[in-house]
């Protein structure tokens, strides 16, 4: 995967019609009110830059899962309203995606004007990456800008297909994602430490496989640790683990030794006799019969923090414990603190990891929190993301 891609700064957009794929898939309450506009705010730098350059801006996005049919529940109207308020100028919403209204509104745009197409997923052709639909969408514009990292791992018409018909570049959000994460994978500041946790080894096999080739040290926490512990012959009580991943876990540990990669597993735990808000946390060195590990223990925190202290680059994916329950959030909190206090380039990938860092108050201390859950995992796996691969190389 080539991470050196052209951006909106590398292409002339003055007076040009520019189709910009954004990620406006915002959370809404039952009345359709937007409950968090982080994604809309995140798109503003790209939109403002293009408007300042005098481009004619045609924004598009998906919202929710309308399943290929027009459904007013998933209209982008609230997004158009919020965008207008944030920009202090009207963003006209087209009544359709590639229909008469969209075409008329696009044709009438003046330099610096901004419009928004209706939900691209009102067409089943979007997720099928139908070439005729992609061509029609592309026909509205002269340049394509992808700034939706959250859907960059999908080959849909508006995320990749349109690039077959238009010169394609990235916006500032994708530029930042590939700049920071691409550098970590290609030319990291060392030592490069990966912190991997979360629910399952099986979700992270690709990430482990790729990072073991690049890292100096891999730190394991979360439920994932217990599959490795069991594979190493330890007693894990009733801790969550994956029977069918024991061989893989053994293989990873052998490979790490062979490659000289440090591989760290928890040396103590915070256990409980059941999983739940009301569970009593019990710190322990060895997990007793009938107990389950729900967080890494204080000795582990000490050991991991020491390894993180002098790191040059840290990639973190997956919480160290059940951070949603305060009694089992200490490990995740301490690791977030250690990463925040180190001078390392720190990258947080994964939906729950990003939520944990934000919830625990360390968000502004990290170099980069990826905006795409699934997309960031595929990126860290070293996979080619269609929404990025389709962009012009530098
Ligand atoms: P991400 O979304 O960042 O990739 P995951 O989805 O893999 O992360 O994992 C997050 C989930 O893992 C959290 O809901 C957390 O409660 C759970 N988890 C972490 N440690 C444990 C544990 N020891 N036992 C059970 N669940 C755990
Ligand atoms: Mg998750």
mmCIF file of C-alpha atoms and ligand atoms in Angstrom:
data_model
loop_
_atom_site.group_PDB
_atom_site.id
_atom_site.type_symbol
_atom_site.label_atom_id
_atom_site.label_comp_id
_atom_site.label_asym_id
_atom_site.label_seq_id
_atom_site.Cartn_x
_atom_site.Cartn_y
_atom_site.Cartn_z
ATOM 1 C CA UNK A 1 0.000 0.000 0.000
ATOM 2 C CA UNK A 2 1.360 3.394 -1.020
ATOM 3 C CA UNK A 3 0.593 5.991 1.647
ATOM 4 C CA UNK A 4 1.934 8.968 -0.328
ATOM 5 C CA UNK A 5 -1.275 10.257 -1.876
ATOM 6 C CA UNK A 6 -2.149 13.573 -3.456
ATOM 7 C CA UNK A 7 -4.325 15.865 -1.373
ATOM 8 C CA UNK A 8 -6.503 18.895 -2.050
ATOM 9 C CA UNK A 9 -3.315 20.957 -1.708
ATOM 10 C CA UNK A 10 -1.824 19.222 -4.753
ATOM 11 C CA UNK A 11 -4.602 19.936 -7.219
ATOM 12 C CA UNK A 12 -6.145 23.141 -8.570
ATOM 13 C CA UNK A 13 -9.734 23.443 -7.379
ATOM 14 C CA UNK A 14 -10.537 27.111 -8.090
ATOM 15 C CA UNK A 15 -13.798 27.375 -9.996
ATOM 16 C CA UNK A 16 -13.989 23.561 -10.247
ATOM 17 C CA UNK A 17 -16.896 21.377 -9.160
ATOM 18 C CA UNK A 18 -15.538 19.143 -6.423
ATOM 19 C CA UNK A 19 -17.362 16.079 -5.103
ATOM 20 C CA UNK A 20 -16.312 15.530 -1.477
ATOM 21 C CA UNK A 21 -17.108 12.231 0.259
ATOM 22 C CA UNK A 22 -17.450 12.990 3.970
ATOM 23 C CA UNK A 23 -18.309 10.840 6.947
ATOM 24 C CA UNK A 24 -21.496 12.484 8.198
ATOM 25 C CA UNK A 25 -22.749 9.251 9.741
ATOM 26 C CA UNK A 26 -23.567 11.033 13.006
ATOM 27 C CA UNK A 27 -25.372 9.579 16.018
ATOM 28 C CA UNK A 28 -29.003 10.750 16.369
ATOM 29 C CA UNK A 29 -31.653 10.414 19.053
ATOM 30 C CA UNK A 30 -35.175 9.050 18.437
ATOM 31 C CA UNK A 31 -36.305 12.480 17.150
ATOM 32 C CA UNK A 32 -33.489 12.646 14.632
ATOM 33 C CA UNK A 33 -31.573 15.261 16.672
ATOM 34 C CA UNK A 34 -27.812 14.987 16.222
ATOM 35 C CA UNK A 35 -26.316 13.903 19.567
ATOM 36 C CA UNK A 36 -22.650 14.423 18.657
ATOM 37 C CA UNK A 37 -21.400 16.531 15.763
ATOM 38 C CA UNK A 38 -17.708 15.588 16.036
ATOM 39 C CA UNK A 39 -17.750 14.139 12.525
ATOM 40 C CA UNK A 40 -19.301 17.270 11.017
ATOM 41 C CA UNK A 41 -16.834 19.507 12.847
ATOM 42 C CA UNK A 42 -14.011 17.224 11.685
ATOM 43 C CA UNK A 43 -14.945 17.799 8.036
ATOM 44 C CA UNK A 44 -14.874 21.609 8.297
ATOM 45 C CA UNK A 45 -11.155 22.212 7.548
ATOM 46 C CA UNK A 46 -11.424 20.459 4.174
ATOM 47 C CA UNK A 47 -14.703 22.189 3.298
ATOM 48 C CA UNK A 48 -13.444 25.642 4.349
ATOM 49 C CA UNK A 49 -10.181 25.197 2.450
ATOM 50 C CA UNK A 50 -12.058 24.324 -0.748
ATOM 51 C CA UNK A 51 -14.515 27.186 -0.280
ATOM 52 C CA UNK A 52 -11.626 29.638 0.239
ATOM 53 C CA UNK A 53 -10.074 28.368 -2.983
ATOM 54 C CA UNK A 54 -13.304 29.152 -4.822
ATOM 55 C CA UNK A 55 -14.314 25.573 -5.543
ATOM 56 C CA UNK A 56 -17.949 24.624 -6.141
ATOM 57 C CA UNK A 57 -18.462 22.074 -3.416
ATOM 58 C CA UNK A 58 -20.754 19.057 -3.634
ATOM 59 C CA UNK A 59 -20.692 17.108 -0.372
ATOM 60 C CA UNK A 60 -21.940 13.548 -0.040
ATOM 61 C CA UNK A 61 -22.170 10.944 2.715
ATOM 62 C CA UNK A 62 -24.131 8.005 3.989
ATOM 63 C CA UNK A 63 -26.161 8.065 7.195
ATOM 64 C CA UNK A 64 -27.306 4.917 8.941
ATOM 65 C CA UNK A 65 -28.552 1.897 7.017
ATOM 66 C CA UNK A 66 -31.459 2.841 4.737
ATOM 67 C CA UNK A 67 -30.819 -0.436 2.841
ATOM 68 C CA UNK A 68 -30.803 1.008 -0.677
ATOM 69 C CA UNK A 69 -34.220 2.696 -0.437
ATOM 70 C CA UNK A 70 -35.295 6.294 0.103
ATOM 71 C CA UNK A 71 -36.230 6.577 3.778
ATOM 72 C CA UNK A 72 -36.868 10.050 5.256
ATOM 73 C CA UNK A 73 -35.657 8.746 8.623
ATOM 74 C CA UNK A 74 -32.147 8.675 7.173
ATOM 75 C CA UNK A 75 -32.292 12.031 5.388
ATOM 76 C CA UNK A 76 -29.184 14.208 5.678
ATOM 77 C CA UNK A 77 -31.399 17.243 6.435
ATOM 78 C CA UNK A 78 -30.218 17.558 10.060
ATOM 79 C CA UNK A 79 -26.617 17.405 8.810
ATOM 80 C CA UNK A 80 -27.232 20.161 6.234
ATOM 81 C CA UNK A 81 -28.733 22.324 8.989
ATOM 82 C CA UNK A 82 -25.840 21.726 11.398
ATOM 83 C CA UNK A 83 -23.302 22.349 8.644
ATOM 84 C CA UNK A 84 -24.999 25.613 7.705
ATOM 85 C CA UNK A 85 -24.921 26.720 11.354
ATOM 86 C CA UNK A 86 -21.251 25.767 11.793
ATOM 87 C CA UNK A 87 -20.146 27.400 8.542
ATOM 88 C CA UNK A 88 -22.361 30.449 8.927
ATOM 89 C CA UNK A 89 -23.637 30.007 5.393
ATOM 90 C CA UNK A 90 -26.386 28.004 3.784
ATOM 91 C CA UNK A 91 -25.573 24.486 2.660
ATOM 92 C CA UNK A 92 -28.389 23.541 0.293
ATOM 93 C CA UNK A 93 -29.602 19.946 0.559
ATOM 94 C CA UNK A 94 -30.493 18.255 -2.734
ATOM 95 C CA UNK A 95 -33.724 16.266 -2.734
ATOM 96 C CA UNK A 96 -31.898 13.318 -4.288
ATOM 97 C CA UNK A 97 -28.420 11.909 -4.984
ATOM 98 C CA UNK A 98 -28.055 11.815 -8.761
ATOM 99 C CA UNK A 99 -31.564 12.942 -9.747
ATOM 100 C CA UNK A 100 -32.849 16.118 -11.361
ATOM 101 C CA UNK A 101 -32.641 18.233 -8.217
ATOM 102 C CA UNK A 102 -29.038 17.224 -7.467
ATOM 103 C CA UNK A 103 -28.060 17.946 -11.072
ATOM 104 C CA UNK A 104 -29.820 21.306 -11.166
ATOM 105 C CA UNK A 105 -28.373 22.414 -7.835
ATOM 106 C CA UNK A 106 -24.857 21.287 -8.826
ATOM 107 C CA UNK A 107 -25.090 23.123 -12.150
ATOM 108 C CA UNK A 108 -26.181 26.336 -10.404
ATOM 109 C CA UNK A 109 -23.292 26.392 -7.890
ATOM 110 C CA UNK A 110 -21.141 29.524 -7.848
ATOM 111 C CA UNK A 111 -17.505 29.643 -6.723
ATOM 112 C CA UNK A 112 -17.329 28.930 -2.979
ATOM 113 C CA UNK A 113 -20.906 27.593 -2.796
ATOM 114 C CA UNK A 114 -21.562 24.408 -0.851
ATOM 115 C CA UNK A 115 -24.315 21.853 -1.340
ATOM 116 C CA UNK A 116 -25.035 18.414 0.108
ATOM 117 C CA UNK A 117 -26.456 15.443 -1.779
ATOM 118 C CA UNK A 118 -29.012 13.215 -0.088
ATOM 119 C CA UNK A 119 -27.898 9.981 1.600
ATOM 120 C CA UNK A 120 -25.883 7.979 -0.979
ATOM 121 C CA UNK A 121 -27.217 4.767 0.534
ATOM 122 C CA UNK A 122 -30.713 5.646 -0.717
ATOM 123 C CA UNK A 123 -29.374 3.810 -3.781
ATOM 124 C CA UNK A 124 -28.609 0.088 -3.523
ATOM 125 C CA UNK A 125 -25.949 0.683 -6.200
ATOM 126 C CA UNK A 126 -23.821 2.594 -3.680
ATOM 127 C CA UNK A 127 -22.733 -0.387 -1.584
ATOM 128 C CA UNK A 128 -22.534 -2.588 -4.689
ATOM 129 C CA UNK A 129 -20.103 -0.085 -6.207
ATOM 130 C CA UNK A 130 -22.182 -0.162 -9.375
ATOM 131 C CA UNK A 131 -20.115 1.425 -12.184
ATOM 132 C CA UNK A 132 -23.086 3.155 -13.871
ATOM 133 C CA UNK A 133 -24.106 4.764 -10.567
ATOM 134 C CA UNK A 134 -20.499 5.764 -9.809
ATOM 135 C CA UNK A 135 -20.252 7.325 -13.275
ATOM 136 C CA UNK A 136 -23.467 9.259 -12.798
ATOM 137 C CA UNK A 137 -22.337 10.518 -9.393
ATOM 138 C CA UNK A 138 -18.979 11.492 -10.878
ATOM 139 C CA UNK A 139 -20.703 13.365 -13.710
ATOM 140 C CA UNK A 140 -21.814 16.016 -11.183
ATOM 141 C CA UNK A 141 -18.201 17.097 -10.633
ATOM 142 C CA UNK A 142 -14.712 17.541 -12.090
ATOM 143 C CA UNK A 143 -12.615 16.461 -9.091
ATOM 144 C CA UNK A 144 -13.195 13.860 -6.381
ATOM 145 C CA UNK A 145 -12.043 14.324 -2.794
ATOM 146 C CA UNK A 146 -12.284 11.483 -0.289
ATOM 147 C CA UNK A 147 -12.270 12.644 3.312
ATOM 148 C CA UNK A 148 -14.251 9.788 4.864
ATOM 149 C CA UNK A 149 -11.694 7.566 6.594
ATOM 150 C CA UNK A 150 -14.388 5.591 8.430
ATOM 151 C CA UNK A 151 -15.574 4.071 5.130
ATOM 152 C CA UNK A 152 -12.185 3.957 3.362
ATOM 153 C CA UNK A 153 -12.019 0.168 3.866
ATOM 154 C CA UNK A 154 -15.180 -0.223 1.767
ATOM 155 C CA UNK A 155 -15.232 -0.281 -2.025
ATOM 156 C CA UNK A 156 -18.478 1.605 -2.549
ATOM 157 C CA UNK A 157 -19.435 3.917 -5.408
ATOM 158 C CA UNK A 158 -18.921 7.125 -3.409
ATOM 159 C CA UNK A 159 -15.838 5.897 -1.516
ATOM 160 C CA UNK A 160 -13.861 4.428 -4.425
ATOM 161 C CA UNK A 161 -15.934 3.851 -7.594
ATOM 162 C CA UNK A 162 -16.121 7.534 -8.600
ATOM 163 C CA UNK A 163 -12.313 7.653 -8.762
ATOM 164 C CA UNK A 164 -12.535 5.662 -12.014
ATOM 165 C CA UNK A 165 -14.053 8.751 -13.640
ATOM 166 C CA UNK A 166 -12.457 11.709 -11.847
ATOM 167 C CA UNK A 167 -9.005 12.785 -10.656
ATOM 168 C CA UNK A 168 -9.076 11.714 -6.994
ATOM 169 C CA UNK A 169 -7.278 13.207 -3.992
ATOM 170 C CA UNK A 170 -7.697 13.129 -0.215
ATOM 171 C CA UNK A 171 -8.965 15.768 2.178
ATOM 172 C CA UNK A 172 -7.233 16.792 5.398
ATOM 173 C CA UNK A 173 -8.777 14.053 7.566
ATOM 174 C CA UNK A 174 -7.558 11.182 5.408
ATOM 175 C CA UNK A 175 -4.260 12.986 4.839
ATOM 176 C CA UNK A 176 -3.675 12.994 8.612
ATOM 177 C CA UNK A 177 -4.715 9.350 9.047
ATOM 178 C CA UNK A 178 -2.387 8.045 6.342
ATOM 179 C CA UNK A 179 0.369 10.480 7.230
ATOM 180 C CA UNK A 180 0.661 9.424 10.858
ATOM 181 C CA UNK A 181 -0.335 5.752 10.643
ATOM 182 C CA UNK A 182 1.503 5.216 7.365
ATOM 183 C CA UNK A 183 4.709 6.602 8.876
ATOM 184 C CA UNK A 184 4.338 4.335 11.913
ATOM 185 C CA UNK A 185 4.087 1.284 9.668
ATOM 186 C CA UNK A 186 6.777 2.301 7.189
ATOM 187 C CA UNK A 187 9.371 4.220 9.137
ATOM 188 C CA UNK A 188 8.527 4.312 12.854
ATOM 189 C CA UNK A 189 10.501 6.197 15.466
ATOM 190 C CA UNK A 190 11.910 3.387 17.631
ATOM 191 C CA UNK A 191 11.416 1.644 19.914
ATOM 192 C CA UNK A 192 8.049 0.874 18.374
ATOM 193 C CA UNK A 193 5.673 -0.578 20.969
ATOM 194 C CA UNK A 194 2.257 -2.032 20.144
ATOM 195 C CA UNK A 195 -0.317 -2.323 22.922
ATOM 196 C CA UNK A 196 -2.987 -4.826 22.001
ATOM 197 C CA UNK A 197 -6.009 -5.699 24.084
ATOM 198 C CA UNK A 198 -9.737 -5.877 23.825
ATOM 199 C CA UNK A 199 -12.152 -8.678 23.489
ATOM 200 C CA UNK A 200 -10.811 -11.302 21.122
ATOM 201 C CA UNK A 201 -7.617 -12.591 19.534
ATOM 202 C CA UNK A 202 -9.684 -13.527 16.489
ATOM 203 C CA UNK A 203 -10.609 -9.861 15.828
ATOM 204 C CA UNK A 204 -6.974 -8.860 15.916
ATOM 205 C CA UNK A 205 -5.157 -11.699 14.134
ATOM 206 C CA UNK A 206 -4.398 -9.495 11.119
ATOM 207 C CA UNK A 207 -3.142 -6.660 13.308
ATOM 208 C CA UNK A 208 -0.896 -8.966 15.349
ATOM 209 C CA UNK A 209 0.485 -10.586 12.178
ATOM 210 C CA UNK A 210 1.409 -7.228 10.654
ATOM 211 C CA UNK A 211 2.666 -5.481 13.789
ATOM 212 C CA UNK A 212 4.907 -8.382 14.809
ATOM 213 C CA UNK A 213 6.866 -7.644 11.624
ATOM 214 C CA UNK A 214 7.274 -3.962 12.501
ATOM 215 C CA UNK A 215 7.411 -3.642 16.300
ATOM 216 C CA UNK A 216 10.157 -3.977 18.870
ATOM 217 C CA UNK A 217 7.753 -4.878 21.675
ATOM 218 C CA UNK A 218 4.173 -6.145 21.822
ATOM 219 C CA UNK A 219 2.220 -5.636 25.031
ATOM 220 C CA UNK A 220 -0.901 -7.731 25.527
ATOM 221 C CA UNK A 221 -3.868 -7.022 27.792
ATOM 222 C CA UNK A 222 -7.642 -7.362 27.827
ATOM 223 C CA UNK A 223 -9.500 -10.629 27.444
ATOM 224 C CA UNK A 224 -7.118 -11.418 24.605
ATOM 225 C CA UNK A 225 -4.349 -11.994 27.165
ATOM 226 C CA UNK A 226 -6.103 -15.082 28.553
ATOM 227 C CA UNK A 227 -5.994 -16.961 25.277
ATOM 228 C CA UNK A 228 -2.211 -16.389 25.285
ATOM 229 C CA UNK A 229 -1.920 -17.267 28.992
ATOM 230 C CA UNK A 230 -3.831 -20.504 28.512
ATOM 231 C CA UNK A 231 -1.757 -21.316 25.432
ATOM 232 C CA UNK A 232 1.322 -20.861 27.644
ATOM 233 C CA UNK A 233 -0.105 -23.422 30.070
ATOM 234 C CA UNK A 234 -1.318 -21.047 32.785
ATOM 235 C CA UNK A 235 -4.436 -21.368 34.873
ATOM 236 C CA UNK A 236 -6.961 -18.751 33.773
ATOM 237 C CA UNK A 237 -9.995 -19.801 35.847
ATOM 238 C CA UNK A 238 -13.184 -18.774 34.082
ATOM 239 C CA UNK A 239 -11.570 -15.909 32.142
ATOM 240 C CA UNK A 240 -12.814 -15.341 28.626
ATOM 241 C CA UNK A 241 -10.611 -17.075 26.025
ATOM 242 C CA UNK A 242 -10.813 -18.625 22.561
ATOM 243 C CA UNK A 243 -10.277 -22.375 22.426
ATOM 244 C CA UNK A 244 -9.838 -22.406 18.639
ATOM 245 C CA UNK A 245 -7.128 -19.725 18.784
ATOM 246 C CA UNK A 246 -4.797 -21.488 21.236
ATOM 247 C CA UNK A 247 -2.583 -22.878 18.461
ATOM 248 C CA UNK A 248 -2.396 -19.501 16.795
ATOM 249 C CA UNK A 249 -1.495 -17.870 20.129
ATOM 250 C CA UNK A 250 1.331 -20.385 20.641
ATOM 251 C CA UNK A 251 2.574 -19.766 17.113
ATOM 252 C CA UNK A 252 2.631 -15.980 17.700
ATOM 253 C CA UNK A 253 4.664 -16.357 20.895
ATOM 254 C CA UNK A 254 7.189 -18.640 19.179
ATOM 255 C CA UNK A 255 7.456 -16.266 16.226
ATOM 256 C CA UNK A 256 7.983 -13.271 18.517
ATOM 257 C CA UNK A 257 10.911 -15.031 20.221
ATOM 258 C CA UNK A 258 12.364 -16.022 16.844
ATOM 259 C CA UNK A 259 12.170 -12.464 15.574
ATOM 260 C CA UNK A 260 13.525 -10.887 18.726
ATOM 261 C CA UNK A 261 10.284 -9.035 19.399
ATOM 262 C CA UNK A 262 9.521 -8.513 23.083
ATOM 263 C CA UNK A 263 6.185 -10.145 23.906
ATOM 264 C CA UNK A 264 4.667 -9.150 27.235
ATOM 265 C CA UNK A 265 1.751 -10.810 28.985
ATOM 266 C CA UNK A 266 0.120 -9.703 32.270
ATOM 267 C CA UNK A 267 1.925 -10.860 35.432
ATOM 268 C CA UNK A 268 -0.991 -10.071 37.742
ATOM 269 C CA UNK A 269 -4.704 -9.397 37.398
ATOM 270 C CA UNK A 270 -7.845 -7.900 38.818
ATOM 271 C CA UNK A 271 -10.344 -10.745 39.031
ATOM 272 C CA UNK A 272 -13.959 -11.267 40.036
ATOM 273 C CA UNK A 273 -16.193 -14.304 40.467
ATOM 274 C CA UNK A 274 -18.589 -12.992 37.843
ATOM 275 C CA UNK A 275 -18.874 -10.325 35.147
ATOM 276 C CA UNK A 276 -20.996 -7.312 36.072
ATOM 277 C CA UNK A 277 -21.309 -3.821 37.534
ATOM 278 C CA UNK A 278 -21.764 -5.349 41.009
ATOM 279 C CA UNK A 279 -18.681 -7.620 40.815
ATOM 280 C CA UNK A 280 -16.105 -7.188 43.596
ATOM 281 C CA UNK A 281 -12.593 -6.611 42.211
ATOM 282 C CA UNK A 282 -9.952 -8.943 43.658
ATOM 283 C CA UNK A 283 -6.294 -8.290 42.819
ATOM 284 C CA UNK A 284 -4.288 -11.493 42.373
ATOM 285 C CA UNK A 285 -1.027 -12.863 40.997
ATOM 286 C CA UNK A 286 -2.489 -16.172 39.888
ATOM 287 C CA UNK A 287 -6.100 -16.615 38.844
ATOM 288 C CA UNK A 288 -7.889 -18.948 41.247
ATOM 289 C CA UNK A 289 -10.445 -21.574 40.263
ATOM 290 C CA UNK A 290 -13.864 -19.996 39.583
ATOM 291 C CA UNK A 291 -12.409 -16.496 39.100
ATOM 292 C CA UNK A 292 -12.091 -14.501 35.893
ATOM 293 C CA UNK A 293 -9.547 -11.868 34.913
ATOM 294 C CA UNK A 294 -11.223 -8.548 34.091
ATOM 295 C CA UNK A 295 -8.266 -6.136 34.173
ATOM 296 C CA UNK A 296 -4.478 -6.124 34.319
ATOM 297 C CA UNK A 297 -3.054 -5.818 37.862
ATOM 298 C CA UNK A 298 -0.759 -3.158 39.406
ATOM 299 C CA UNK A 299 2.520 -5.079 38.822
ATOM 300 C CA UNK A 300 1.596 -5.468 35.166
ATOM 301 C CA UNK A 301 0.801 -1.762 34.971
ATOM 302 C CA UNK A 302 4.280 -1.019 36.390
ATOM 303 C CA UNK A 303 5.990 -3.313 33.914
ATOM 304 C CA UNK A 304 4.029 -2.073 30.893
ATOM 305 C CA UNK A 305 4.441 1.583 31.892
ATOM 306 C CA UNK A 306 8.225 1.111 32.062
ATOM 307 C CA UNK A 307 8.214 -0.340 28.543
ATOM 308 C CA UNK A 308 6.125 2.571 27.289
ATOM 309 C CA UNK A 309 8.202 5.254 28.983
ATOM 310 C CA UNK A 310 10.970 5.342 26.379
ATOM 311 C CA UNK A 311 8.925 4.317 23.353
ATOM 312 C CA UNK A 312 9.392 6.289 20.141
ATOM 313 C CA UNK A 313 6.114 5.148 18.624
ATOM 314 C CA UNK A 314 3.106 3.546 20.324
ATOM 315 C CA UNK A 315 0.155 1.999 18.537
ATOM 316 C CA UNK A 316 -2.667 1.103 20.897
ATOM 317 C CA UNK A 317 -5.624 -1.021 19.967
ATOM 318 C CA UNK A 318 -7.957 -2.608 22.489
ATOM 319 C CA UNK A 319 -8.560 -1.749 26.174
ATOM 320 C CA UNK A 320 -6.593 -3.528 28.924
ATOM 321 C CA UNK A 321 -9.727 -4.559 30.802
ATOM 322 C CA UNK A 322 -13.469 -4.083 31.079
ATOM 323 C CA UNK A 323 -13.046 -0.294 31.203
ATOM 324 C CA UNK A 324 -16.805 0.293 30.984
ATOM 325 C CA UNK A 325 -17.025 -0.838 34.633
ATOM 326 C CA UNK A 326 -15.062 1.574 36.880
ATOM 327 C CA UNK A 327 -13.721 -1.215 39.138
ATOM 328 C CA UNK A 328 -11.974 -2.737 36.102
ATOM 329 C CA UNK A 329 -10.920 0.467 34.323
ATOM 330 C CA UNK A 330 -7.727 1.145 36.310
ATOM 331 C CA UNK A 331 -5.431 -0.838 34.006
ATOM 332 C CA UNK A 332 -6.681 0.894 30.872
ATOM 333 C CA UNK A 333 -6.461 4.256 32.632
ATOM 334 C CA UNK A 334 -2.889 3.664 33.814
ATOM 335 C CA UNK A 335 -1.753 2.574 30.344
ATOM 336 C CA UNK A 336 -3.451 5.616 28.783
ATOM 337 C CA UNK A 337 -1.587 7.764 31.319
ATOM 338 C CA UNK A 338 1.753 6.078 30.578
ATOM 339 C CA UNK A 339 1.274 6.642 26.846
ATOM 340 C CA UNK A 340 0.165 10.240 27.423
ATOM 341 C CA UNK A 341 3.256 10.926 29.551
ATOM 342 C CA UNK A 342 5.747 9.384 27.132
ATOM 343 C CA UNK A 343 7.289 11.419 24.315
ATOM 344 C CA UNK A 344 6.231 8.777 21.817
ATOM 345 C CA UNK A 345 4.190 9.378 18.701
ATOM 346 C CA UNK A 346 0.971 7.824 20.027
ATOM 347 C CA UNK A 347 -1.686 6.375 17.778
ATOM 348 C CA UNK A 348 -5.020 5.031 19.010
ATOM 349 C CA UNK A 349 -6.921 2.751 16.645
ATOM 350 C CA UNK A 350 -10.204 0.917 17.190
ATOM 351 C CA UNK A 351 -13.637 2.107 18.251
ATOM 352 C CA UNK A 352 -13.615 1.023 21.901
ATOM 353 C CA UNK A 353 -10.007 2.107 22.413
ATOM 354 C CA UNK A 354 -10.802 5.601 21.137
ATOM 355 C CA UNK A 355 -13.892 5.699 23.377
ATOM 356 C CA UNK A 356 -11.819 4.576 26.379
ATOM 357 C CA UNK A 357 -9.177 7.263 25.818
ATOM 358 C CA UNK A 358 -11.862 9.922 25.490
ATOM 359 C CA UNK A 359 -13.901 8.678 28.447
ATOM 360 C CA UNK A 360 -10.793 8.580 30.654
ATOM 361 C CA UNK A 361 -9.782 12.103 29.643
ATOM 362 C CA UNK A 362 -6.531 11.477 27.750
ATOM 363 C CA UNK A 363 -7.698 12.314 24.227
ATOM 364 C CA UNK A 364 -5.813 15.611 23.908
ATOM 365 C CA UNK A 365 -2.563 13.959 25.049
ATOM 366 C CA UNK A 366 -2.407 11.545 22.101
ATOM 367 C CA UNK A 367 -0.781 12.305 18.762
ATOM 368 C CA UNK A 368 -3.589 10.744 16.799
ATOM 369 C CA UNK A 369 -6.906 9.062 17.544
ATOM 370 C CA UNK A 370 -8.086 7.376 14.400
ATOM 371 C CA UNK A 371 -11.612 8.309 13.345
ATOM 372 C CA UNK A 372 -12.310 4.950 11.726
ATOM 373 C CA UNK A 373 -12.814 1.857 13.891
ATOM 374 C CA UNK A 374 -12.861 -0.891 11.255
ATOM 375 C CA UNK A 375 -10.823 1.165 8.807
ATOM 376 C CA UNK A 376 -8.034 1.786 11.310
ATOM 377 C CA UNK A 377 -7.796 -1.931 12.095
ATOM 378 C CA UNK A 378 -7.527 -2.817 8.410
ATOM 379 C CA UNK A 379 -4.927 -0.078 8.023
ATOM 380 C CA UNK A 380 -2.850 -1.497 10.891
ATOM 381 C CA UNK A 381 -3.214 -4.938 9.313
ATOM 382 C CA UNK A 382 -1.345 -3.485 6.338
ATOM 383 C CA UNK A 383 -4.305 -4.125 4.025
ATOM 384 C CA UNK A 384 -5.021 -2.016 0.991
ATOM 385 C CA UNK A 385 -8.000 0.274 1.685
ATOM 386 C CA UNK A 386 -10.007 0.835 -1.526
ATOM 387 C CA UNK A 387 -10.905 4.420 -0.554
ATOM 388 C CA UNK A 388 -7.212 5.261 -0.267
ATOM 389 C CA UNK A 389 -5.768 3.036 -2.992
ATOM 390 C CA UNK A 390 -8.025 4.802 -5.541
ATOM 391 C CA UNK A 391 -6.415 8.213 -4.884
ATOM 392 C CA UNK A 392 -3.671 9.671 -7.081
ATOM 393 C CA UNK A 393 -0.127 8.872 -5.973
ATOM 394 C CA UNK A 394 2.152 11.763 -5.121
HETATM 395 P P1 LIG B 1 -11.557 -1.997 19.863
HETATM 396 O O1 LIG B 1 -12.982 -1.615 19.524
HETATM 397 O O2 LIG B 1 -10.774 -0.816 20.404
HETATM 398 O O3 LIG B 1 -10.877 -2.673 18.716
HETATM 399 P P2 LIG B 1 -12.393 -4.441 21.161
HETATM 400 O O4 LIG B 1 -13.750 -4.302 20.550
HETATM 401 O O5 LIG B 1 -11.528 -5.523 20.665
HETATM 402 O O6 LIG B 1 -11.612 -3.019 21.090
HETATM 403 O O7 LIG B 1 -12.514 -4.712 22.735
HETATM 404 C C1 LIG B 1 -13.244 -3.921 23.618
HETATM 405 C C2 LIG B 1 -13.993 -4.753 24.622
HETATM 406 O O8 LIG B 1 -13.173 -5.709 25.267
HETATM 407 C C3 LIG B 1 -14.547 -3.874 25.717
HETATM 408 O O9 LIG B 1 -15.953 -3.889 25.641
HETATM 409 C C4 LIG B 1 -14.037 -4.509 27.005
HETATM 410 O O10 LIG B 1 -14.995 -4.542 28.042
HETATM 411 C C5 LIG B 1 -13.670 -5.910 26.562
HETATM 412 N N1 LIG B 1 -12.679 -6.508 27.487
HETATM 413 C C6 LIG B 1 -11.467 -6.043 27.789
HETATM 414 N N2 LIG B 1 -10.844 -6.828 28.700
HETATM 415 C C7 LIG B 1 -11.702 -7.825 28.988
HETATM 416 C C8 LIG B 1 -11.660 -8.965 29.878
HETATM 417 N N3 LIG B 1 -10.573 -9.210 30.607
HETATM 418 N N4 LIG B 1 -12.734 -9.766 29.902
HETATM 419 C C9 LIG B 1 -13.822 -9.520 29.138
HETATM 420 N N5 LIG B 1 -13.933 -8.474 28.302
HETATM 421 C C10 LIG B 1 -12.886 -7.626 28.209
HETATM 422 MG MG1 LIG B 2 -14.788 -2.819 19.417
#
